[in-house]
Short mmCIF file of C-alpha atoms in Angstrom, two decimals:
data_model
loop_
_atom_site.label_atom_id
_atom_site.label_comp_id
_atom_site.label_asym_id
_atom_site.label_seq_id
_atom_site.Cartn_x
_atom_site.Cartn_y
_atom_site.Cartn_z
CA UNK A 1 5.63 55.19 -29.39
CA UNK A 2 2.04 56.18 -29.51
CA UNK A 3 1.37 52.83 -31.35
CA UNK A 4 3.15 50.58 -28.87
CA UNK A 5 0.84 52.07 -26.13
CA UNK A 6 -1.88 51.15 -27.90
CA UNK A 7 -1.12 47.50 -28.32
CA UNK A 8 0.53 47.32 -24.60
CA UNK A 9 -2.73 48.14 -22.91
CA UNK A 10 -5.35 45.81 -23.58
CA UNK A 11 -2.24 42.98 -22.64
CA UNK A 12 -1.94 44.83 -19.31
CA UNK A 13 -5.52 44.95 -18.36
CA UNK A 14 -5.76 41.66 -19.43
CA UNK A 15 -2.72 40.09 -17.35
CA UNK A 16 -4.25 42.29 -14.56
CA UNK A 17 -7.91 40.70 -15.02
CA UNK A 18 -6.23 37.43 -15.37
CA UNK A 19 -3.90 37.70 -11.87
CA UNK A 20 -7.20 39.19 -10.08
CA UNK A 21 -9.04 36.09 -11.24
CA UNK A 22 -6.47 33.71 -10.24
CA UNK A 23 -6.06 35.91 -6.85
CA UNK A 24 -9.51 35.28 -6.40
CA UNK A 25 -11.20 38.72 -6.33
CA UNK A 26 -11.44 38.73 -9.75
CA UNK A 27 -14.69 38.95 -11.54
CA UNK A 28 -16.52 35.79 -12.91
CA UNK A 29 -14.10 32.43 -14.10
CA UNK A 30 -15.60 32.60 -17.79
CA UNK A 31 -15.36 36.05 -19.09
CA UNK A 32 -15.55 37.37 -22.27
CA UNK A 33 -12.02 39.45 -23.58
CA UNK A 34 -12.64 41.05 -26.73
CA UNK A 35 -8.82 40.56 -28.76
CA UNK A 36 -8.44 43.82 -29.87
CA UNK A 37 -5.14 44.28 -32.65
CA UNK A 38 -4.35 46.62 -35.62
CA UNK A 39 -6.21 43.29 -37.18
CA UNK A 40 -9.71 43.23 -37.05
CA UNK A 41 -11.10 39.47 -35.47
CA UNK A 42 -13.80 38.64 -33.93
CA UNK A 43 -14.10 38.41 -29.95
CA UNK A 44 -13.11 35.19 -28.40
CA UNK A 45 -13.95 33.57 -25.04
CA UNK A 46 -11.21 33.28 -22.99
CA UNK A 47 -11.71 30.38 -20.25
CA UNK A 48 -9.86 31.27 -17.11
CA UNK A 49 -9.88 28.70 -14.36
CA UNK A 50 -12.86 28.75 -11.74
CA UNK A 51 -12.40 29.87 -8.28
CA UNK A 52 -11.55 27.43 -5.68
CA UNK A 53 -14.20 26.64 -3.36
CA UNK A 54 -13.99 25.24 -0.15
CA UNK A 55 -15.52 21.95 0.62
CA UNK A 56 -16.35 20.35 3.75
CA UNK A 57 -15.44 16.40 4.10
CA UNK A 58 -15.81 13.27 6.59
CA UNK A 59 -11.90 13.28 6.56
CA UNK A 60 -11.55 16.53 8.76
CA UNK A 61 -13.38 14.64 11.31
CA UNK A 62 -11.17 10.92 11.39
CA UNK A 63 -8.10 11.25 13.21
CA UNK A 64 -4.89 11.81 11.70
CA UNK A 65 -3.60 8.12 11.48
CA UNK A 66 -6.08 7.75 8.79
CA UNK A 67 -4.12 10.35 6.85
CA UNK A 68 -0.69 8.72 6.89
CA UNK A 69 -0.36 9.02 3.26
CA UNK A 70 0.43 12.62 3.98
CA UNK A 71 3.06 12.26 6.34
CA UNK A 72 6.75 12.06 5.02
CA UNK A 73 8.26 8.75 5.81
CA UNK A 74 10.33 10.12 8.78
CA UNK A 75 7.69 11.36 10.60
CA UNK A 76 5.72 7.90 10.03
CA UNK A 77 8.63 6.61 11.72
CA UNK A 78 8.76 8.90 14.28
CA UNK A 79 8.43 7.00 17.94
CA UNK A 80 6.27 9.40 20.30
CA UNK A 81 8.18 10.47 23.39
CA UNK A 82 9.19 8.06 26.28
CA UNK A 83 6.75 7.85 29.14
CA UNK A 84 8.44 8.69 32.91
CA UNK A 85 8.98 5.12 33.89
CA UNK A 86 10.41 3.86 30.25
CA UNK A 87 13.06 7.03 30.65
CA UNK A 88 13.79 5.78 33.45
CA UNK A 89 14.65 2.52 32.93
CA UNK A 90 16.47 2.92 30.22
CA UNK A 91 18.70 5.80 32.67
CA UNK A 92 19.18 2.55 34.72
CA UNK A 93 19.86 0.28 31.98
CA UNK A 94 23.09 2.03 30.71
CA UNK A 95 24.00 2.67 34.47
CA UNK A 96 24.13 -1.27 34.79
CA UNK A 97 25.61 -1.29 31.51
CA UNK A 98 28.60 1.11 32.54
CA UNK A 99 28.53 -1.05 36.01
CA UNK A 100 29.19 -4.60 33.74
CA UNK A 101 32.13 -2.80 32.18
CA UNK A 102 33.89 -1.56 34.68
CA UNK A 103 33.61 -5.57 36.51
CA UNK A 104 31.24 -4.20 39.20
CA UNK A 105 28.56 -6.96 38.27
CA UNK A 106 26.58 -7.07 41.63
CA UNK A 107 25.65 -3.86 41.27
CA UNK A 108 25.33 -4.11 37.54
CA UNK A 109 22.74 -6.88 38.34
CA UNK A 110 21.13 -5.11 40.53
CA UNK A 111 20.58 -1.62 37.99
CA UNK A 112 19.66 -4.49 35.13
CA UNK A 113 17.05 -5.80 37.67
CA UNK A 114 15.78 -1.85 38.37
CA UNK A 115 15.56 -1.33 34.49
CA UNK A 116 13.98 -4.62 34.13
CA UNK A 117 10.85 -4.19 36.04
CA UNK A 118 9.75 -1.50 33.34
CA UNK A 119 8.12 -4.68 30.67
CA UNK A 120 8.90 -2.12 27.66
CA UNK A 121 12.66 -2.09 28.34
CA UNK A 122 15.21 -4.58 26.40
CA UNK A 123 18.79 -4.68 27.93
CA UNK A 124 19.84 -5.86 24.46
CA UNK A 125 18.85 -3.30 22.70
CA UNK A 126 21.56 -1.00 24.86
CA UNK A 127 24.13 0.55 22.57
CA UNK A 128 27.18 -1.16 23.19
CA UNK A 129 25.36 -4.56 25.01
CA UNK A 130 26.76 -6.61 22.79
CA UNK A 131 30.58 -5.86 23.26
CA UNK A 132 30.07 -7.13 26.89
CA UNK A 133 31.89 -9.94 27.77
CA UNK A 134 30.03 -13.65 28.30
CA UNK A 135 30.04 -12.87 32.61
CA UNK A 136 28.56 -9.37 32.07
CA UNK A 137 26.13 -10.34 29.94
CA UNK A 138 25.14 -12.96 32.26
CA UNK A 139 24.23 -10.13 34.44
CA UNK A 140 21.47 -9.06 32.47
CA UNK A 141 19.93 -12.63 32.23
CA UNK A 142 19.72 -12.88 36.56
CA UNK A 143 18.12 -9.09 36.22
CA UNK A 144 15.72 -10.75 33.72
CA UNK A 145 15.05 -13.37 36.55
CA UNK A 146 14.55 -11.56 39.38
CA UNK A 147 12.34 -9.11 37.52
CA UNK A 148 10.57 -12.67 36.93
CA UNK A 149 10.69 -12.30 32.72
CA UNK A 150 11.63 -15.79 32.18
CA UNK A 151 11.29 -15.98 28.66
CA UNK A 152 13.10 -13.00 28.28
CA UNK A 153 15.91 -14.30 30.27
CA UNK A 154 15.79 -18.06 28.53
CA UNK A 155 15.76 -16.35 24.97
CA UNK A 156 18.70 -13.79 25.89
CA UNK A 157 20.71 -17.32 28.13
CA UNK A 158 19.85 -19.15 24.32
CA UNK A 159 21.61 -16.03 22.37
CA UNK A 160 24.96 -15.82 24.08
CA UNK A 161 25.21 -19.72 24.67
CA UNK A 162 25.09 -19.53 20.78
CA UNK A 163 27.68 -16.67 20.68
CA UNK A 164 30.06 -18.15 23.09
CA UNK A 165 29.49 -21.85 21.63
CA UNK A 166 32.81 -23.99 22.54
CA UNK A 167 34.55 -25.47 19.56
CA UNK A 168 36.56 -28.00 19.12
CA UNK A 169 40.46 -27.18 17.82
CA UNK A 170 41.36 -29.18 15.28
CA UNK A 171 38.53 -31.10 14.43
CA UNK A 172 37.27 -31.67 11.00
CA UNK A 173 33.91 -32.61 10.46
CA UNK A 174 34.11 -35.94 7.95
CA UNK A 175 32.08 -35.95 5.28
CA UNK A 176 28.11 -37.50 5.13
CA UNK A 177 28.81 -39.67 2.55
CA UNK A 178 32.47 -41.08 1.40
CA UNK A 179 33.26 -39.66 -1.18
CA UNK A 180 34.52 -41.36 -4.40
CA UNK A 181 38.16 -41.28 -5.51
CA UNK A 182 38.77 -39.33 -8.84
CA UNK A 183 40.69 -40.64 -10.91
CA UNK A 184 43.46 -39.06 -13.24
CA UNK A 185 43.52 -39.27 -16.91
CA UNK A 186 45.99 -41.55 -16.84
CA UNK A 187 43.55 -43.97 -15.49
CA UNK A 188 44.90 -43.90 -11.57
#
């Protein structure tokens, strides 16, 4: 038992001057442990790594957009809170919205037109826009024009007039070019 004691130390106080070192309140990074065993060797260097240090850089100053290679992709994607006026409009936006569905569409126009005047705010982008019928839509292109966003109102009038194209029933659309009878192997 004696002997085990023996051997057991110098591994303690080792793992102890190693953990202290690591810890950081250790003595110096290179030290010299002597290897001592019921076999005589020589000493040996052991090389435990150096202390971190800190070290000042440019990057503490730059803002943190410049560090976006940190960031985990969700926050990158993160959108930064809605101003006053954009909550707002968007509040007023899916009051029109409910106001198209139920077949109230003055006043839908008129909530459209409210959520309109805020130039960050797409009535498209609604959840649920989409499902509205061809004369509720049109609602939100007259609150695009009397919030005087043309374009906005021309691009969405362009959309559902693509949606709600008219076909034709029963027509088929003949072909560019004739096209050449095949014949049969029987030479018909």
């Amino acid at each position: 038992m004696s002997m085990s004691r023996q051997h057991s130390k110098p591994m303690v106080m080792r793992m102890a001057g190693a953990i202290a070192t690591f810890i950081g309140f250790g003595e110096d990074a290179r030290q010299t442990a002597p290897f001592t065993s019921t076999e005589k060797q020589s000493p040996r260097e052991v090389v435990v790594r150096p202390a971190l240090q800190l070290v000042k850089t440019d990057m503490e100053d730059q803002p943190e957009s410049n560090h976006k290679w940190r960031r985990h992709p969700q926050l990158r994607a993160y959108t930064p809170p809605l101003t006053p006026d954009a909550r707002e409009a968007r509040r007023y936006a899916v009051r029109g919205l409910y106001a198209a569905r139920e077949g109230a569409l003055e006043i839908a126009t008129d909530l459209f037109t409210q959520a309109a005047m805020c130039k960050d705010t797409d009535l498209t982008a609604i959840p649920g826009f989409w499902e509205l019928s061809r004369g509720q839509m049109q609602t939100a292109i007259d609150a695009y024009e009397n919030a005087e966003r043309y374009r906005e109102a021309a691009a969405l009038d362009a959309q559902i007039a693509s949606i709600y194209r008219p076909n034709i029933v029963g027509f088929e659309p003949s072909p560019v070019t004739p096209q050449l009878r095949r014949r049969t192997a029987g030479g018909e």
